[in-house]
Short mmCIF file of C-alpha atoms in Angstrom, two decimals:
data_model
loop_
_atom_site.label_atom_id
_atom_site.label_comp_id
_atom_site.label_asym_id
_atom_site.label_seq_id
_atom_site.Cartn_x
_atom_site.Cartn_y
_atom_site.Cartn_z
CA UNK A 1 0.00 0.00 0.00
CA UNK A 2 1.45 3.38 -1.01
CA UNK A 3 1.84 6.28 1.37
CA UNK A 4 -0.75 8.29 -0.58
CA UNK A 5 -3.23 5.43 -0.40
CA UNK A 6 -2.68 5.26 3.34
CA UNK A 7 -3.10 9.04 3.62
CA UNK A 8 -6.39 8.90 1.73
CA UNK A 9 -7.50 6.09 4.04
CA UNK A 10 -6.90 8.54 6.90
CA UNK A 11 -8.98 11.12 5.02
CA UNK A 12 -11.82 8.61 4.61
CA UNK A 13 -11.59 7.79 8.31
CA UNK A 14 -11.71 11.49 9.14
CA UNK A 15 -14.78 12.11 6.95
CA UNK A 16 -16.57 9.18 8.57
CA UNK A 17 -16.10 10.78 12.00
CA UNK A 18 -18.52 13.56 10.99
CA UNK A 19 -21.81 12.01 12.09
CA UNK A 20 -24.85 14.27 12.68
CA UNK A 21 -25.99 13.66 16.24
CA UNK A 22 -22.69 11.97 17.17
CA UNK A 23 -20.35 14.90 16.51
CA UNK A 24 -16.61 14.81 16.18
CA UNK A 25 -15.18 17.02 18.95
CA UNK A 26 -11.97 18.83 18.06
CA UNK A 27 -9.98 20.41 20.91
CA UNK A 28 -7.84 22.59 18.66
CA UNK A 29 -4.07 22.69 19.18
CA UNK A 30 -1.45 25.26 18.27
CA UNK A 31 2.00 23.73 18.79
CA UNK A 32 3.80 20.43 19.29
CA UNK A 33 3.31 20.44 23.07
CA UNK A 34 -0.46 20.89 22.91
CA UNK A 35 -0.72 18.38 20.06
CA UNK A 36 1.11 15.80 22.19
CA UNK A 37 -1.30 16.32 25.10
CA UNK A 38 -4.45 16.09 22.98
CA UNK A 39 -3.18 13.14 20.93
CA UNK A 40 -2.67 11.09 24.10
CA UNK A 41 -6.21 11.63 25.40
CA UNK A 42 -8.25 8.44 24.96
CA UNK A 43 -11.25 10.33 23.54
CA UNK A 44 -9.27 12.11 20.82
CA UNK A 45 -10.19 10.95 17.33
CA UNK A 46 -8.44 13.64 15.27
CA UNK A 47 -6.17 16.66 15.65
CA UNK A 48 -7.10 20.13 14.43
CA UNK A 49 -5.16 23.38 14.52
CA UNK A 50 -6.55 26.84 15.23
CA UNK A 51 -4.95 29.68 13.28
CA UNK A 52 -5.74 32.33 15.92
CA UNK A 53 -3.87 30.33 18.57
CA UNK A 54 -1.05 29.38 16.17
CA UNK A 55 -0.56 33.08 15.44
CA UNK A 56 -0.88 34.18 19.07
CA UNK A 57 1.68 31.60 20.20
CA UNK A 58 4.11 33.25 17.77
CA UNK A 59 3.30 36.73 19.07
CA UNK A 60 1.34 37.93 16.05
CA UNK A 61 -2.28 38.69 15.20
CA UNK A 62 -4.37 36.06 13.41
CA UNK A 63 -4.71 38.18 10.27
CA UNK A 64 -0.91 38.66 10.14
CA UNK A 65 -0.12 34.92 10.13
CA UNK A 66 1.70 34.07 6.92
CA UNK A 67 1.63 30.73 5.14
CA UNK A 68 5.28 29.93 6.04
CA UNK A 69 4.60 30.72 9.71
CA UNK A 70 1.48 28.55 9.67
CA UNK A 71 3.31 25.70 7.93
CA UNK A 72 6.13 25.85 10.48
CA UNK A 73 3.64 25.20 13.26
CA UNK A 74 1.92 22.44 11.27
CA UNK A 75 5.28 20.80 10.59
CA UNK A 76 6.10 20.57 14.31
CA UNK A 77 2.59 19.36 15.14
CA UNK A 78 2.67 16.69 12.43
CA UNK A 79 6.10 15.53 13.60
CA UNK A 80 4.87 14.61 17.10
CA UNK A 81 1.93 12.70 15.60
CA UNK A 82 4.15 10.48 13.48
CA UNK A 83 5.31 7.16 14.86
CA UNK A 84 9.10 7.03 15.18
CA UNK A 85 9.32 10.46 13.53
CA UNK A 86 8.41 9.22 10.06
CA UNK A 87 5.49 8.28 7.88
CA UNK A 88 2.01 9.73 8.37
CA UNK A 89 0.35 11.10 11.50
CA UNK A 90 -1.17 8.21 13.47
CA UNK A 91 -4.54 9.98 13.62
CA UNK A 92 -6.19 12.37 11.14
CA UNK A 93 -4.80 15.93 11.08
CA UNK A 94 -6.77 18.90 9.79
CA UNK A 95 -5.25 22.36 9.42
CA UNK A 96 -6.74 25.83 9.72
CA UNK A 97 -5.41 27.51 6.58
CA UNK A 98 -7.48 30.67 7.08
CA UNK A 99 -8.55 31.91 3.61
CA UNK A 100 -6.12 29.61 1.81
CA UNK A 101 -3.64 32.43 1.14
CA UNK A 102 -2.88 33.63 -2.38
CA UNK A 103 -2.76 30.23 -4.09
CA UNK A 104 -5.23 27.91 -2.37
CA UNK A 105 -4.22 24.89 -4.46
CA UNK A 106 -0.56 25.32 -3.53
CA UNK A 107 -1.54 25.72 0.13
CA UNK A 108 -3.48 22.45 0.09
CA UNK A 109 -0.58 20.65 -1.56
CA UNK A 110 1.77 21.98 1.14
CA UNK A 111 -0.32 20.72 4.06
CA UNK A 112 -0.98 17.37 2.38
CA UNK A 113 2.79 16.97 2.01
CA UNK A 114 3.00 17.41 5.79
CA UNK A 115 0.40 14.68 6.37
CA UNK A 116 -2.87 16.62 6.66
CA UNK A 117 -6.15 15.13 5.43
CA UNK A 118 -8.39 18.16 5.86
CA UNK A 119 -8.51 21.91 6.35
CA UNK A 120 -10.58 24.88 7.41
CA UNK A 121 -11.08 27.29 4.50
CA UNK A 122 -12.69 30.72 4.93
CA UNK A 123 -14.65 32.75 2.37
CA UNK A 124 -13.22 36.02 3.72
CA UNK A 125 -10.48 37.56 1.58
CA UNK A 126 -7.96 38.78 4.15
CA UNK A 127 -5.68 40.48 1.64
CA UNK A 128 -8.47 42.73 0.37
CA UNK A 129 -10.60 42.87 3.55
CA UNK A 130 -13.77 41.67 1.86
CA UNK A 131 -16.15 38.76 1.75
CA UNK A 132 -15.60 36.82 -1.43
CA UNK A 133 -18.55 36.50 -3.82
CA UNK A 134 -20.12 33.04 -3.63
CA UNK A 135 -18.86 32.12 -7.10
CA UNK A 136 -15.27 32.95 -6.14
CA UNK A 137 -15.49 31.10 -2.81
CA UNK A 138 -16.97 28.05 -4.55
CA UNK A 139 -14.19 28.11 -7.15
CA UNK A 140 -11.54 28.12 -4.41
CA UNK A 141 -13.11 25.08 -2.75
CA UNK A 142 -13.12 23.33 -6.12
CA UNK A 143 -9.48 24.29 -6.70
CA UNK A 144 -8.57 22.97 -3.25
CA UNK A 145 -10.33 19.66 -3.87
CA UNK A 146 -8.73 19.32 -7.31
CA UNK A 147 -5.30 19.90 -5.77
CA UNK A 148 -6.06 17.24 -3.15
CA UNK A 149 -7.09 14.74 -5.82
CA UNK A 150 -3.92 15.43 -7.79
CA UNK A 151 -1.91 14.95 -4.57
CA UNK A 152 -3.49 11.52 -4.07
CA UNK A 153 -6.00 12.45 -1.35
CA UNK A 154 -9.37 12.67 -3.14
CA UNK A 155 -11.29 12.32 0.14
CA UNK A 156 -9.62 15.41 1.62
CA UNK A 157 -12.13 17.03 4.02
CA UNK A 158 -12.76 20.77 3.82
CA UNK A 159 -14.58 22.52 6.63
CA UNK A 160 -15.84 25.55 4.69
CA UNK A 161 -16.21 28.61 6.88
CA UNK A 162 -18.44 31.50 5.95
CA UNK A 163 -18.11 34.96 7.51
CA UNK A 164 -21.28 36.27 5.88
CA UNK A 165 -22.92 37.04 9.25
CA UNK A 166 -20.15 39.42 10.31
CA UNK A 167 -20.22 43.21 10.11
CA UNK A 168 -17.63 44.73 7.78
CA UNK A 169 -16.64 48.40 7.47
CA UNK A 170 -19.69 49.46 9.46
CA UNK A 171 -22.06 47.48 7.26
CA UNK A 172 -24.41 44.97 8.86
CA UNK A 173 -23.69 41.32 8.28
CA UNK A 174 -25.87 39.00 6.28
CA UNK A 175 -28.67 36.74 7.46
CA UNK A 176 -28.84 33.06 8.35
CA UNK A 177 -30.53 32.60 4.97
CA UNK A 178 -27.39 34.07 3.35
CA UNK A 179 -25.27 31.62 5.33
CA UNK A 180 -27.48 28.74 4.20
CA UNK A 181 -27.16 29.78 0.57
CA UNK A 182 -23.39 29.88 0.84
CA UNK A 183 -23.14 26.70 2.89
CA UNK A 184 -25.19 24.66 0.45
CA UNK A 185 -23.05 25.92 -2.42
CA UNK A 186 -19.87 25.00 -0.54
CA UNK A 187 -21.13 21.50 0.22
CA UNK A 188 -22.05 21.02 -3.42
CA UNK A 189 -18.55 22.18 -4.38
CA UNK A 190 -17.03 19.37 -2.32
CA UNK A 191 -16.81 20.61 1.26
CA UNK A 192 -17.36 18.04 4.00
CA UNK A 193 -18.94 20.43 6.51
CA UNK A 194 -19.84 24.10 6.87
CA UNK A 195 -18.72 26.41 9.67
CA UNK A 196 -20.90 29.51 10.07
CA UNK A 197 -18.84 32.01 12.05
CA UNK A 198 -20.90 34.23 14.33
CA UNK A 199 -18.14 36.37 15.80
CA UNK A 200 -17.84 37.75 19.32
CA UNK A 201 -19.47 41.09 18.45
CA UNK A 202 -22.57 39.25 17.30
CA UNK A 203 -22.53 36.89 20.26
CA UNK A 204 -21.94 33.83 18.12
CA UNK A 205 -24.73 31.79 16.59
CA UNK A 206 -27.87 31.20 18.66
CA UNK A 207 -29.43 27.83 19.43
CA UNK A 208 -32.32 28.57 17.08
CA UNK A 209 -29.86 29.49 14.30
CA UNK A 210 -27.85 26.31 14.88
CA UNK A 211 -31.06 24.29 14.61
CA UNK A 212 -31.94 26.04 11.36
CA UNK A 213 -28.46 25.43 9.93
CA UNK A 214 -28.48 21.76 10.93
CA UNK A 215 -31.77 21.34 9.13
CA UNK A 216 -30.51 23.14 6.02
CA UNK A 217 -27.22 21.19 5.84
CA UNK A 218 -28.56 17.77 6.89
CA UNK A 219 -26.44 18.02 10.01
CA UNK A 220 -23.18 18.76 8.14
CA UNK A 221 -22.44 21.71 10.40
CA UNK A 222 -19.40 22.65 12.48
CA UNK A 223 -20.09 24.71 15.59
CA UNK A 224 -17.34 26.51 17.48
CA UNK A 225 -17.97 26.09 21.22
CA UNK A 226 -17.54 28.87 23.74
CA UNK A 227 -16.39 27.57 27.13
CA UNK A 228 -18.11 30.34 29.09
CA UNK A 229 -21.41 29.95 30.92
CA UNK A 230 -24.58 30.38 28.90
CA UNK A 231 -23.34 28.87 25.64
CA UNK A 232 -24.29 25.57 24.02
CA UNK A 233 -22.59 22.48 25.45
CA UNK A 234 -21.47 19.24 23.78
CA UNK A 235 -24.60 17.35 24.94
CA UNK A 236 -26.84 20.15 23.67
CA UNK A 237 -25.10 20.30 20.30
CA UNK A 238 -25.26 16.52 20.04
CA UNK A 239 -29.01 16.64 20.66
CA UNK A 240 -29.47 19.35 18.00
CA UNK A 241 -27.69 17.07 15.53
CA UNK A 242 -24.44 18.79 14.49
CA UNK A 243 -21.67 16.70 12.91
CA UNK A 244 -18.64 18.57 14.24
CA UNK A 245 -17.71 20.69 17.26
CA UNK A 246 -14.49 22.68 17.56
CA UNK A 247 -12.98 24.85 20.30
CA UNK A 248 -10.92 27.23 18.17
CA UNK A 249 -8.70 29.30 20.49
CA UNK A 250 -10.65 28.45 23.68
CA UNK A 251 -7.97 26.15 25.15
CA UNK A 252 -5.21 28.60 24.20
CA UNK A 253 -7.02 31.35 26.11
CA UNK A 254 -7.57 29.09 29.10
CA UNK A 255 -3.89 28.13 29.10
CA UNK A 256 -2.72 31.74 28.91
CA UNK A 257 -5.09 32.73 31.72
CA UNK A 258 -3.66 30.00 33.96
CA UNK A 259 -0.11 30.98 32.93
CA UNK A 260 -0.73 34.59 33.87
CA UNK A 261 -2.35 33.69 37.19
CA UNK A 262 0.58 31.49 38.20
CA UNK A 263 3.10 34.07 37.06
CA UNK A 264 1.29 36.81 39.01
CA UNK A 265 1.29 34.61 42.10
CA UNK A 266 5.09 34.26 41.91
CA UNK A 267 5.95 37.78 40.78
CA UNK A 268 3.61 39.28 43.34
CA UNK A 269 6.23 38.46 45.99
CA UNK A 270 8.95 40.37 44.13
CA UNK A 271 9.77 44.00 44.95
#
């Protein structure tokens, strides 16, 4: 069996983990240390990165993270997931590639070469600070899937994120109906799941909106959990019928909070 065949088998395994009502839970990592911790947990079925946390761990803002900087983090994460330092990661690895950067096909080839079998891909154009038209966003998903097929991973799993609900340059964001239109187009283009980003200013996506999106996408929805009180929990999201739950930068923020608290406790005794 060739390495590419084995990598596509991992991709198939990863896709099959997305079961509406029995969601895949991804506790996103951002470096080799966090990947090692999550990979050893008995409930972990796959490893996912979070670009915000990857960027923050390097001391830069999410929107300033370059492809080489992102790939450097992915390379170290993939390395700790490989048995004896070689071959493929022992469990599926999916990478947050933000908007795919300038050449989305080249980006997908790069992460596949590192062992990834999936990615997050946004429809927001960071370079030009705009939401891409649906046709353009669909084309980029198609280009990404074509690149994956050519790289020997035809079952590569894209989690297509839409930012259509967000405000931009003082303009109100779109509606849930707009998100549904985009999400259905992205699924038809080859995406495995859809991630509708609510944003902190909007307060995320409500329970009623999640229910509507699950219905529209036949459960093929990714929801980013907020670990604060008052937000939807894993049992609640399971009952609604989502296929995928992610934490994004939640664990990074929790880790940094604990780091600061411990540091303050020590430094508080210093003159």
